[in-house]
mmCIF file of C-alpha atoms in Angstrom:
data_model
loop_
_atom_site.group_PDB
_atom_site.id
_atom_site.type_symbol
_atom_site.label_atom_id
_atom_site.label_comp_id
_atom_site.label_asym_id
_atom_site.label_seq_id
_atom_site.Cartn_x
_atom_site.Cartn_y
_atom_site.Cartn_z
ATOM 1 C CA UNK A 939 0.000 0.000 0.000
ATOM 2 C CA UNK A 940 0.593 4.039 -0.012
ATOM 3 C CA UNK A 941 0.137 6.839 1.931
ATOM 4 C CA UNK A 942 -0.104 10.353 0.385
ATOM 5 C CA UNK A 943 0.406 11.995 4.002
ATOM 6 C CA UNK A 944 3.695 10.015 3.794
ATOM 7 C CA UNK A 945 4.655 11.038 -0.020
ATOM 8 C CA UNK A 946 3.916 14.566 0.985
ATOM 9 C CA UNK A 947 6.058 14.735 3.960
ATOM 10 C CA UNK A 948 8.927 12.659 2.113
ATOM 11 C CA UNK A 949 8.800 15.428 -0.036
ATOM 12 C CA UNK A 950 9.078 18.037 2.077
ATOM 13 C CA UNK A 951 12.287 16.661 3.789
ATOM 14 C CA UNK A 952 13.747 16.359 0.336
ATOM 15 C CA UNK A 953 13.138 19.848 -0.139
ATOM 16 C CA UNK A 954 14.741 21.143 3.072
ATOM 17 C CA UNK A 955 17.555 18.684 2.147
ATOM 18 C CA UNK A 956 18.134 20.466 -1.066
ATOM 19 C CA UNK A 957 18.809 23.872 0.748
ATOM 20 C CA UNK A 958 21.882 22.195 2.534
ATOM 21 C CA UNK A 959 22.850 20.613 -1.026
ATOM 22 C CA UNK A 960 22.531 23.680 -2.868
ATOM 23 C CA UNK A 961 23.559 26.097 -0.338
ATOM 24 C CA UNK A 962 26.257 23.935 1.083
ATOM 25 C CA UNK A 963 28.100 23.362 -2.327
ATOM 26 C CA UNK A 964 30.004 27.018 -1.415
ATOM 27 C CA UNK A 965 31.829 25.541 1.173
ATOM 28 C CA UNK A 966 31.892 28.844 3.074
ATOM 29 C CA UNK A 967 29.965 31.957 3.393
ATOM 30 C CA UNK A 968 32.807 34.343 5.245
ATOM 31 C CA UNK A 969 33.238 36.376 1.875
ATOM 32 C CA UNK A 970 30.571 38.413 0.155
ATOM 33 C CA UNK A 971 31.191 36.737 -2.898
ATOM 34 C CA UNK A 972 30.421 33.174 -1.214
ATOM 35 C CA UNK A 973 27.553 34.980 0.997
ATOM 36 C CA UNK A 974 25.803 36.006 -1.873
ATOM 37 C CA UNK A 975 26.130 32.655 -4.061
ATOM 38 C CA UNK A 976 24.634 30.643 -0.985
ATOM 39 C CA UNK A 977 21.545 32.903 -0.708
ATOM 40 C CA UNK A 978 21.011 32.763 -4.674
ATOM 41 C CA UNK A 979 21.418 28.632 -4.229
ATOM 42 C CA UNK A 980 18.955 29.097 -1.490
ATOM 43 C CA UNK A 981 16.229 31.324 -3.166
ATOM 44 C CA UNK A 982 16.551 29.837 -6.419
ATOM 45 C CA UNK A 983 15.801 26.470 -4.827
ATOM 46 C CA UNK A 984 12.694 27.624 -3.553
ATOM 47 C CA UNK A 985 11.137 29.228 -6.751
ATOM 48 C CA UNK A 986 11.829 26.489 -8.841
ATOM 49 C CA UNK A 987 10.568 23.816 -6.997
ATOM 50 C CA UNK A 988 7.790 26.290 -6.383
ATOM 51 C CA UNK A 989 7.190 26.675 -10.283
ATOM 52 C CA UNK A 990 7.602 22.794 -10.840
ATOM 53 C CA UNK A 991 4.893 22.176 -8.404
ATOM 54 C CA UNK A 992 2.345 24.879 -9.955
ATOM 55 C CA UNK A 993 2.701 23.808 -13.401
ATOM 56 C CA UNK A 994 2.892 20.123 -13.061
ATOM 57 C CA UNK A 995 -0.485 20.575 -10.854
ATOM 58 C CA UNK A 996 -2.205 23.034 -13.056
ATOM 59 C CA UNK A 997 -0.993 21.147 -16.556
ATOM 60 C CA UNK A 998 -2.434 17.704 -15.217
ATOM 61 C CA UNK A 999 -5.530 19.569 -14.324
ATOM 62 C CA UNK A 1000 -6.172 21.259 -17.938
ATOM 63 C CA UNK A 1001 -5.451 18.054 -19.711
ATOM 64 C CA UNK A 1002 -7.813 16.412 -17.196
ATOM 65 C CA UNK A 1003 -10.388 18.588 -17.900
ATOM 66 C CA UNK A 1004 -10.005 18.722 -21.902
ATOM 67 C CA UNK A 1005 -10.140 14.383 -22.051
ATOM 68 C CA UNK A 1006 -13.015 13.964 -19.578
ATOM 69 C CA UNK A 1007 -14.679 17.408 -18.942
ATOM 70 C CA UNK A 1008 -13.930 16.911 -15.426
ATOM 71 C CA UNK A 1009 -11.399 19.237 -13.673
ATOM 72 C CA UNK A 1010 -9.094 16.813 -11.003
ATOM 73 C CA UNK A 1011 -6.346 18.053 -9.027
ATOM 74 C CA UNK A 1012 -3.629 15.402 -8.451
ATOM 75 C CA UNK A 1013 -1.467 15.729 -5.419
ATOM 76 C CA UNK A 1014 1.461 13.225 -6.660
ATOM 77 C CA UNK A 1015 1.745 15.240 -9.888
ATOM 78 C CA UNK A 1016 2.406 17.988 -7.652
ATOM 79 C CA UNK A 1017 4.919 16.186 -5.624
ATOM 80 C CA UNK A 1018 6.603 14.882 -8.274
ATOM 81 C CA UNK A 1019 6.532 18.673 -9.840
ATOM 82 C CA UNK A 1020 8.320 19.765 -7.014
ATOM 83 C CA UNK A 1021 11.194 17.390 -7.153
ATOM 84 C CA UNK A 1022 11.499 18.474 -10.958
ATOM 85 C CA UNK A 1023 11.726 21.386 -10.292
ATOM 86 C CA UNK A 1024 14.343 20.795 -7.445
ATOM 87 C CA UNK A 1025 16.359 18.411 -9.920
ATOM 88 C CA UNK A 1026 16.954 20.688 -12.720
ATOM 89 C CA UNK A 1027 17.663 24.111 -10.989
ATOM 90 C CA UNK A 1028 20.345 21.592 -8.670
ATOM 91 C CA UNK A 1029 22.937 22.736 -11.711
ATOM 92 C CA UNK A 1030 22.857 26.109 -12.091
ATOM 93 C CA UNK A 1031 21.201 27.015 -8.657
ATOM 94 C CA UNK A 1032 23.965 29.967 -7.500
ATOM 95 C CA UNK A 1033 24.379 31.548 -11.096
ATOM 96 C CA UNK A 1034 21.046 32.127 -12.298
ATOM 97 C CA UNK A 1035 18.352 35.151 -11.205
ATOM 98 C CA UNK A 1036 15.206 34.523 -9.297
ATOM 99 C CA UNK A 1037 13.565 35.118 -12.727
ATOM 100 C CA UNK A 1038 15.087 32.349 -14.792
ATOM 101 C CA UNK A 1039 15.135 30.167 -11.768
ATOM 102 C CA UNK A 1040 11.128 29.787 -11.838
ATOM 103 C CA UNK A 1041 10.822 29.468 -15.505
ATOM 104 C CA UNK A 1042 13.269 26.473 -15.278
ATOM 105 C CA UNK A 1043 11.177 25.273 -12.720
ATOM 106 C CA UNK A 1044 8.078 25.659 -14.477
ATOM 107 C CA UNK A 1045 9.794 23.862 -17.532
ATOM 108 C CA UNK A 1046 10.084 20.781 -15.677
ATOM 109 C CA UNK A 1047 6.838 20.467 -14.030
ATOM 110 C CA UNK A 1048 5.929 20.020 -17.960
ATOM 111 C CA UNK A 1049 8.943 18.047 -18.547
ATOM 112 C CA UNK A 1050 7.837 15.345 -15.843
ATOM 113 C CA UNK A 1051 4.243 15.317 -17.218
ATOM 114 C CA UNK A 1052 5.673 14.635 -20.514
ATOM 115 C CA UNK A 1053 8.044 12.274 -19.885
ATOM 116 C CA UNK A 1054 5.841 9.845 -17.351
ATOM 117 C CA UNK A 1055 3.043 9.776 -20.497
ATOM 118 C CA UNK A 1056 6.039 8.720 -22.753
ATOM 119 C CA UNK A 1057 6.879 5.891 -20.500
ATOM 120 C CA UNK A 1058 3.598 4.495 -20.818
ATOM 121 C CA UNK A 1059 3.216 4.804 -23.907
ATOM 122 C CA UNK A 1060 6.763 2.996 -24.455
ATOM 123 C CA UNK A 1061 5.227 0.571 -21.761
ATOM 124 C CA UNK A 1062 8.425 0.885 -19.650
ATOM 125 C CA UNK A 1063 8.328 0.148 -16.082
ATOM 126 C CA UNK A 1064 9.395 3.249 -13.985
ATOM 127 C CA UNK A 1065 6.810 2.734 -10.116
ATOM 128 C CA UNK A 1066 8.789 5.811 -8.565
ATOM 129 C CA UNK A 1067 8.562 7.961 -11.733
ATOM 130 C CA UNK A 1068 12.644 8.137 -11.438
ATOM 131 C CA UNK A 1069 13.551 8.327 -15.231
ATOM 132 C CA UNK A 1070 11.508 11.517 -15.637
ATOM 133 C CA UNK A 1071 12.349 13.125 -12.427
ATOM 134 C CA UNK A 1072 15.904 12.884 -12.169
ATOM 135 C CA UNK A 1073 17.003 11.984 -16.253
ATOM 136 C CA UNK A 1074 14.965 14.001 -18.213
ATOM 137 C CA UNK A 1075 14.761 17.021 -15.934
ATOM 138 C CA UNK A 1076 18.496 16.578 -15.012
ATOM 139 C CA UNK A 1077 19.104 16.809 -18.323
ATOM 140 C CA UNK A 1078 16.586 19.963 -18.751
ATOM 141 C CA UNK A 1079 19.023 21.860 -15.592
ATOM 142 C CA UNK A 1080 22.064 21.145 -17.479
ATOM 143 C CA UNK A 1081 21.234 22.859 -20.122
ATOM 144 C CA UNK A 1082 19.235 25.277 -18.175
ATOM 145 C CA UNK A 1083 22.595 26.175 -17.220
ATOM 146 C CA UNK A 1084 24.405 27.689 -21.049
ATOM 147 C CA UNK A 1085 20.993 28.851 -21.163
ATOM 148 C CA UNK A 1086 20.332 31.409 -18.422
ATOM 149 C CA UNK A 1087 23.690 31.762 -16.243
ATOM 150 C CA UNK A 1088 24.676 34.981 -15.515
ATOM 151 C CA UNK A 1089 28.450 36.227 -16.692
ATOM 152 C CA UNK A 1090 28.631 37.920 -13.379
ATOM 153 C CA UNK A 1091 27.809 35.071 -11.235
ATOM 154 C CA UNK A 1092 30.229 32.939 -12.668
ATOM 155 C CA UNK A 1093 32.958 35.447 -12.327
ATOM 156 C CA UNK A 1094 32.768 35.261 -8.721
ATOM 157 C CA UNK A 1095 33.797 31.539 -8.900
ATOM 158 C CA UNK A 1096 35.540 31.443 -12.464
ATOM 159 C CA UNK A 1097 37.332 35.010 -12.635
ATOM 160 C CA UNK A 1098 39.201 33.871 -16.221
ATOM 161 C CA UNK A 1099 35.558 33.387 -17.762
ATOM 162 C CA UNK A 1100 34.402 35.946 -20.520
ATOM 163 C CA UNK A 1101 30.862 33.925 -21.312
ATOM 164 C CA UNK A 1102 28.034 33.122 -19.774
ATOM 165 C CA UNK A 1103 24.979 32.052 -20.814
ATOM 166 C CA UNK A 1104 23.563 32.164 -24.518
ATOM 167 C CA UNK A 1105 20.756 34.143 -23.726
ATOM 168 C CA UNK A 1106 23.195 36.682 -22.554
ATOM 169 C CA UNK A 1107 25.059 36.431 -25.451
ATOM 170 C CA UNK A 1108 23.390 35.219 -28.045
ATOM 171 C CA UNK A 1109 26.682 35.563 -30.383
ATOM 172 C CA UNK A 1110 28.378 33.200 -28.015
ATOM 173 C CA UNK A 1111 27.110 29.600 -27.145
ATOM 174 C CA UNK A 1112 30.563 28.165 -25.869
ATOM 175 C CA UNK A 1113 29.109 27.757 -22.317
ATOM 176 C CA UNK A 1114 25.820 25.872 -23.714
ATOM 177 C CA UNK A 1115 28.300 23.545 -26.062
ATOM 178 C CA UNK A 1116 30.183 22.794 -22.897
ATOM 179 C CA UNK A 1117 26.897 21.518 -21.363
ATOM 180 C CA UNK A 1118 26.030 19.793 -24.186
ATOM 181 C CA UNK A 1119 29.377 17.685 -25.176
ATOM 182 C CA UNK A 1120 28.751 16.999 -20.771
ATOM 183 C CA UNK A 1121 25.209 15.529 -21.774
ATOM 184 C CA UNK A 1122 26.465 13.465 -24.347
ATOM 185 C CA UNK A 1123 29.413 11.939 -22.048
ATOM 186 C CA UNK A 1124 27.828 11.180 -19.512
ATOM 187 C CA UNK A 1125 25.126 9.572 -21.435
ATOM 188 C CA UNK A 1126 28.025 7.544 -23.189
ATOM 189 C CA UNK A 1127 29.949 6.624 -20.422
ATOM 190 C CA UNK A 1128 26.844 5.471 -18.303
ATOM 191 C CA UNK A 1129 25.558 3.539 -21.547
ATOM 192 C CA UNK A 1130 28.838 1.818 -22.503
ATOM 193 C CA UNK A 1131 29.423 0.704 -18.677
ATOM 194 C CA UNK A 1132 25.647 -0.096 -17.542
ATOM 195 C CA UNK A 1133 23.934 -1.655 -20.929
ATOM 196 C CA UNK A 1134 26.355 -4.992 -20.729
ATOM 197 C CA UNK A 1135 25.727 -5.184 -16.818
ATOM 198 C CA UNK A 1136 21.650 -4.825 -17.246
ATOM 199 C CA UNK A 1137 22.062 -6.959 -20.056
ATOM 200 C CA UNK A 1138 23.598 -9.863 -18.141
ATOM 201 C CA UNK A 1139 20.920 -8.855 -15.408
ATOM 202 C CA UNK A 1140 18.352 -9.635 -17.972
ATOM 203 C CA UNK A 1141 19.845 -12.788 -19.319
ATOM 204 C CA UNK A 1142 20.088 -14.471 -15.796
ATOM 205 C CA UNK A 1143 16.734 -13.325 -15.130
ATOM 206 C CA UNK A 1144 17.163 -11.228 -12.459
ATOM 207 C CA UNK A 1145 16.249 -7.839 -13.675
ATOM 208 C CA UNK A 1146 12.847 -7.859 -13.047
ATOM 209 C CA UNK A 1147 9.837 -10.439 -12.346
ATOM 210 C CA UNK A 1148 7.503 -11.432 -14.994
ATOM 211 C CA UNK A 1149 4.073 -11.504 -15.098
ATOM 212 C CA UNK A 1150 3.521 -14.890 -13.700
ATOM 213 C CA UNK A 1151 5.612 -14.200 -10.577
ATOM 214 C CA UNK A 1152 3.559 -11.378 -10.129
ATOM 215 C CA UNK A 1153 0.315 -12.669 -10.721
ATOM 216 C CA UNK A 1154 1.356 -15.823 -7.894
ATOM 217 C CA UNK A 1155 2.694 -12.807 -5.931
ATOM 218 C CA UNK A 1156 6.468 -12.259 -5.150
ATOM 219 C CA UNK A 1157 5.808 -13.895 -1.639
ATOM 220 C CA UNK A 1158 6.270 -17.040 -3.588
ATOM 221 C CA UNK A 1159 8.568 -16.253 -6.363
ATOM 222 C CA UNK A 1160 11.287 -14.082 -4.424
ATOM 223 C CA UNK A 1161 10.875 -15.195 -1.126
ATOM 224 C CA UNK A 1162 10.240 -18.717 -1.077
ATOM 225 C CA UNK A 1163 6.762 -18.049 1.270
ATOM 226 C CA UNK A 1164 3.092 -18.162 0.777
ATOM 227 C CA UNK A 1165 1.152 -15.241 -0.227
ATOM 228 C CA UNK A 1166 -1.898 -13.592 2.243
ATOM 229 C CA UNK A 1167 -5.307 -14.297 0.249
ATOM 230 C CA UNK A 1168 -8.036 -12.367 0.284
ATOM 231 C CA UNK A 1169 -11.288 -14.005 2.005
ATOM 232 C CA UNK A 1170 -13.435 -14.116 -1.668
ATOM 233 C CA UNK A 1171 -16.615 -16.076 -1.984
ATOM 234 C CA UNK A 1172 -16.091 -16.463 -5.875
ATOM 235 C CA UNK A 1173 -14.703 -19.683 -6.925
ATOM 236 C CA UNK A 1174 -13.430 -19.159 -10.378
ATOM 237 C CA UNK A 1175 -11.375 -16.406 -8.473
ATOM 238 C CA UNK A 1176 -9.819 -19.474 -6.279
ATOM 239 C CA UNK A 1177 -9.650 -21.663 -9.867
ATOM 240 C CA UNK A 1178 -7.431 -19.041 -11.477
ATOM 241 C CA UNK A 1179 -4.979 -18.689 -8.270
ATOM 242 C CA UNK A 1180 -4.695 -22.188 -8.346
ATOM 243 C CA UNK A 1181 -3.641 -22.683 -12.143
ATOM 244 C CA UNK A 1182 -1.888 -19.698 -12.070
ATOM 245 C CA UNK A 1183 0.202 -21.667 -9.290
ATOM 246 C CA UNK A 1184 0.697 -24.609 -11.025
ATOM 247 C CA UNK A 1185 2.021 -22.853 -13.809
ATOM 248 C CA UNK A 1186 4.275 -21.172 -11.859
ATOM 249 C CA UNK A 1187 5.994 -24.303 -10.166
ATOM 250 C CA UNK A 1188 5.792 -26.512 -12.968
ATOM 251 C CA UNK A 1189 8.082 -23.798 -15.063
ATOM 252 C CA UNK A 1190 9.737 -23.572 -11.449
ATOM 253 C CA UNK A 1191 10.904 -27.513 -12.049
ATOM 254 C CA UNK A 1192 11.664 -27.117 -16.050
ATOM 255 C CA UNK A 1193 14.246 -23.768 -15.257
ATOM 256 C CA UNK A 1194 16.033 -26.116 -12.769
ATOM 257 C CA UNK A 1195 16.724 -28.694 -15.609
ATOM 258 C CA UNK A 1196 17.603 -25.984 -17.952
ATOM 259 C CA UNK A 1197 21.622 -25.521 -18.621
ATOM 260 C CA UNK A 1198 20.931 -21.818 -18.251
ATOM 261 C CA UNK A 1199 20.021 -22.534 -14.768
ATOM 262 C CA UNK A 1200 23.144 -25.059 -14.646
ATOM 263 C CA UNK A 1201 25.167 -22.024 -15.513
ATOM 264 C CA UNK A 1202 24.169 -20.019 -13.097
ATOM 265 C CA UNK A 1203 24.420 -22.142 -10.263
ATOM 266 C CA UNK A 1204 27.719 -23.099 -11.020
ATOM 267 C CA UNK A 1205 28.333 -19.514 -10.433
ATOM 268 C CA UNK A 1206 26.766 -19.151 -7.234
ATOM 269 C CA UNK A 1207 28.935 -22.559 -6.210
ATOM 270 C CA UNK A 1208 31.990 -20.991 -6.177
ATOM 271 C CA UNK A 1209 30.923 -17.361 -4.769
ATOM 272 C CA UNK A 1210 29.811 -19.568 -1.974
ATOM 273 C CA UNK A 1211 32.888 -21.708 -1.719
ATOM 274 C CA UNK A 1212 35.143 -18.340 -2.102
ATOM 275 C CA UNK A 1213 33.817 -16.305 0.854
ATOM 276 C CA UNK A 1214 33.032 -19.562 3.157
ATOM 277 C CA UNK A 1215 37.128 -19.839 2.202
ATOM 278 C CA UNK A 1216 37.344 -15.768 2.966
ATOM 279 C CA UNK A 1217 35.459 -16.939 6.001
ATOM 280 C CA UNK A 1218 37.655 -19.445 7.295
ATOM 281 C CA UNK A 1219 41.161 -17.283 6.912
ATOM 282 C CA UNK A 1220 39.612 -14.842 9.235
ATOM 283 C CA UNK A 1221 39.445 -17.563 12.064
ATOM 284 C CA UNK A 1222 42.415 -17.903 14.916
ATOM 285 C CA UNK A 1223 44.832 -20.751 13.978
ATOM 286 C CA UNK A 1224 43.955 -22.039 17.186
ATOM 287 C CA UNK A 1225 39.961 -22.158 16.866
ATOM 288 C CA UNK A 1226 40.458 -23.381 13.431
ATOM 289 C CA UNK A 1227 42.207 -26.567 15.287
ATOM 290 C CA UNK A 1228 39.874 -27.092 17.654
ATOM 291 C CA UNK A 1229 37.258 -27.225 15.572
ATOM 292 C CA UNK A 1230 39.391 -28.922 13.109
ATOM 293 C CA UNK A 1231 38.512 -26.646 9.831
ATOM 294 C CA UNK A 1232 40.961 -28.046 6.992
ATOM 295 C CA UNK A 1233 40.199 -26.325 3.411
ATOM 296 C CA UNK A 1234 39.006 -29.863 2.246
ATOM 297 C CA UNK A 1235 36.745 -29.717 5.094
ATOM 298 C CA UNK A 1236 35.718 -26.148 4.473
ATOM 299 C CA UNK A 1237 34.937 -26.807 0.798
ATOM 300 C CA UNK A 1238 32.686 -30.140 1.981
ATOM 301 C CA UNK A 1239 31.123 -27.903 4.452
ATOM 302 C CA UNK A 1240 30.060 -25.061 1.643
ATOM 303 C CA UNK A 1241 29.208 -27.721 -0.761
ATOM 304 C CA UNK A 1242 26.945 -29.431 1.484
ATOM 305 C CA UNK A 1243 25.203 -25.971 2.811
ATOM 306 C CA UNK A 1244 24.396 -24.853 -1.211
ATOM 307 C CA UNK A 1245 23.201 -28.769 -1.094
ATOM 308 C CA UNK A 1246 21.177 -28.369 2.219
ATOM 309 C CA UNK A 1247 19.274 -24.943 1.028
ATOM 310 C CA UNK A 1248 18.661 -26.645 -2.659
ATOM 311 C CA UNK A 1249 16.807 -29.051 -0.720
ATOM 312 C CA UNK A 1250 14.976 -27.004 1.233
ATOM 313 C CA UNK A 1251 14.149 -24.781 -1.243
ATOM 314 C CA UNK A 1252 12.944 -27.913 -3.302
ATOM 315 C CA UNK A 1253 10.550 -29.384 -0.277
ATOM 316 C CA UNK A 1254 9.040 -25.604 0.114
ATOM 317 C CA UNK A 1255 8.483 -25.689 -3.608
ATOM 318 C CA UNK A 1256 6.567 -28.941 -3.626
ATOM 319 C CA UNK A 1257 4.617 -27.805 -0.761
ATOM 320 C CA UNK A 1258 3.436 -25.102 -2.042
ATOM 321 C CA UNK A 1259 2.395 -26.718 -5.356
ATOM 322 C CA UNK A 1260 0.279 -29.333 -3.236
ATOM 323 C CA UNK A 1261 -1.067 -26.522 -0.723
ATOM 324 C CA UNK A 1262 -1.360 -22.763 -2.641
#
C-alpha cells in the first residue's frame, strides 16, 4: 500500500535537504562573494521547486479537464513537480536570477508530465517515476545552465571566464556547447558501462519479475513463502490462483533442468565456496584446530550448505504446489 500523508512529507524533507545541497556546495559563506552565491542557491531552490509544483499541478488539471470534462487536481503530480523542479535548478542554482530560476522550474513540471506519459506509452516500467524526475529534468538543468547563467555570477567563482549564458550572449554559445558535449558523455559513459551489466541482469533473469511471478505474488517467487489471500466467496477467483500456481511451479521444475540454470548455479557454487574460504582465513589458527577446519573440510562444508538450502528450497516448492 501508499500513503499520500507520507509522499507529501517525504517530499518536504527532500526539499529542506536540497537547501543544505545547494547552499552547502560554497563551502563557506565568510566572503561576500560566497555569501551572496549561498543565498542565490537558497532562493533559487525555492522558486523552482515552487514553479515545478504549480505547473505540473495546473498542466495535469487542464489536460484532465479537456479528455473527460472533469477538472481533477492530483497531489502526486504535484509532488513529483516539485522534485522536478528541485532536480533541474540543482545545476545552475547559484548563477542564475530569481527570474530564470522559476521558468526552469516551471519547464520541468511540464517536462515530468511529458516524460511519465512517454513511459507508458513505451510501456516501460518506472513505479517511482525516477527516469523523468531525475534523467529528463536533469538533463533539462544542465542545459538550463548555457541557457540562463549569468556572466557575473560565474565570475565570482571562475574570474578567467568571458561567457556566460547564450541568452546573454546570443553571439556566443561556448558555455551551452560545454553543457552539451557533458550531456552526451555522460550519457556515453553510463551507456557503454551499464547496458552490458543490465544486459547480463536480464539474461540471468534477475532484472525484473515477470508476469507470472507477479500474478502468484512475489511472496512465492522471491521469497520462497506463501502469499496472504483475500477471504473471496467467488470460486473461479480461487480456480485461477490455483492454475496460475501450477504454472508457476511446474516452469519452477523445467528452469532447474535448464543448462541456463546449470550455468548459473555453477556460479553461485563458487561465490559460496570463495567467501566460506574468505570466512575461514579470518578464524584464529587455534579455533580453526579445535574445531578442526581443513580447506578440504571447508569446501565439503560449503558444498553441502548450497546442497542443504537446494533441498529445502525444493521441499518448500513442492509444498506449495500441493497446498497454494
Amino acid at each position: 500500500g501508499h500513503s499520500v500523508a507520507l509522499k507529501v512529507l517525504g517530499t518536504l524533507i527532500l526539499w529542506f535537504g536540497w537547501y543544505g545541497f545547494s547552499t552547502g556546495s560554497t563551502y563557506f559563506i565568510t566572503t561576500t562573494r560566497k555569501a551572496f552565491l549561498a543565498q542565490n542557491a537558497a532562493v533559487n531552490t525555492t522558486l523552482a521547486a515552487a514553479g515545478g509544483t504549480m505547473t505540473s499541478l495546473l498542466v495535469n488539471a487542464w489536460l484532465v479537464e479537456r479528455h473527460t470534462g472533469e477538472t481533477e487536481f492530483n497531489l502526486s503530480d504535484a509532488l513529483f513537480g516539485c522534485l522536478s523542479g528541485l532536480v533541474s535548478i540543482t545545476n545552475g542554482c547559484a548563477y542564475v536570477d530569481s527570474w530564470a530560476a522559476f521558468i526552469i522550474g516551471m519547464v520541468s513540471g511540464i517536462i515530468y508530465l511529458g516524460g511519465t506519459k512517454l513511459l507508458v506509452k513505451a510501456r516501460i516500467d518506472d513505479a517511482v517515476d525516477a527516469i523523468p524526475t531525475h534523467m529528463f529534468c536533469g538533463l533539462w538543468g544542465t542545459v538550463a545552465v548555457g541557457l540562463f547563467a549569468v556572466p557575473d555570477y560565474l565570475r565570482m567563482t571562475h574570474e578567467d571566464i568571458e561567457y556566460g549564458g547564450w541568452f546573454y550572449n546570443v553571439d556566443n554559445g561556448r558555455l551551452l556547447g560545454c553543457q552539451m558535449i557533458g550531456i552526451l558523455f555522460v550519457v556515453g559513459w553510463v551507456s557503454a558501462f551499464m547496458l552490458p551489466f543490465f544486459g547480463l541482469l536480464h539474461y540471468l533473469g534477475w532484472l525484473r519479475a515477470d508476469r507470472l511471478e507477479e500474478i502468484v505474488g512475489l511472496d512465492i517467487s522471491y521469497h520462497g513463502g506463501i502469499s496472504g489471500r483475500t477471504q473471496s466467496d467467488d470460486n473461479d477467483d480461487d480456480a485461477s490462483r490455483q492454475e496460475h500456481l501450477d504454472a508457476y511451479f511446474e516452469r519452477k521444475r523445467l528452469r532447474r533442468e535448464s543448462s541456463r540454470n546449470n550455468l548459473r548455479r555453477r556460479v553461485i557454487d563458487r561465490l559460496t565456496d570463495s567467501l566460506h574460504r574468505q570466512d575461514v582465513s579470518m578464524i584464529p589458527s587455534e579455533s580453526n584446530e579445535n574445531i578442526n577446519n581443513t580447506p578440504a573440510a571447508s569446501e565439503e562444508v560449503g558444498r553441502d550448505s548450497v546442497i542443504s538450502s537446494e533441498d529445502t528450497w525444493q521441499s518448500n516448492a513442492d509444498v506449495g504446489g500441493n497446498h497454494p
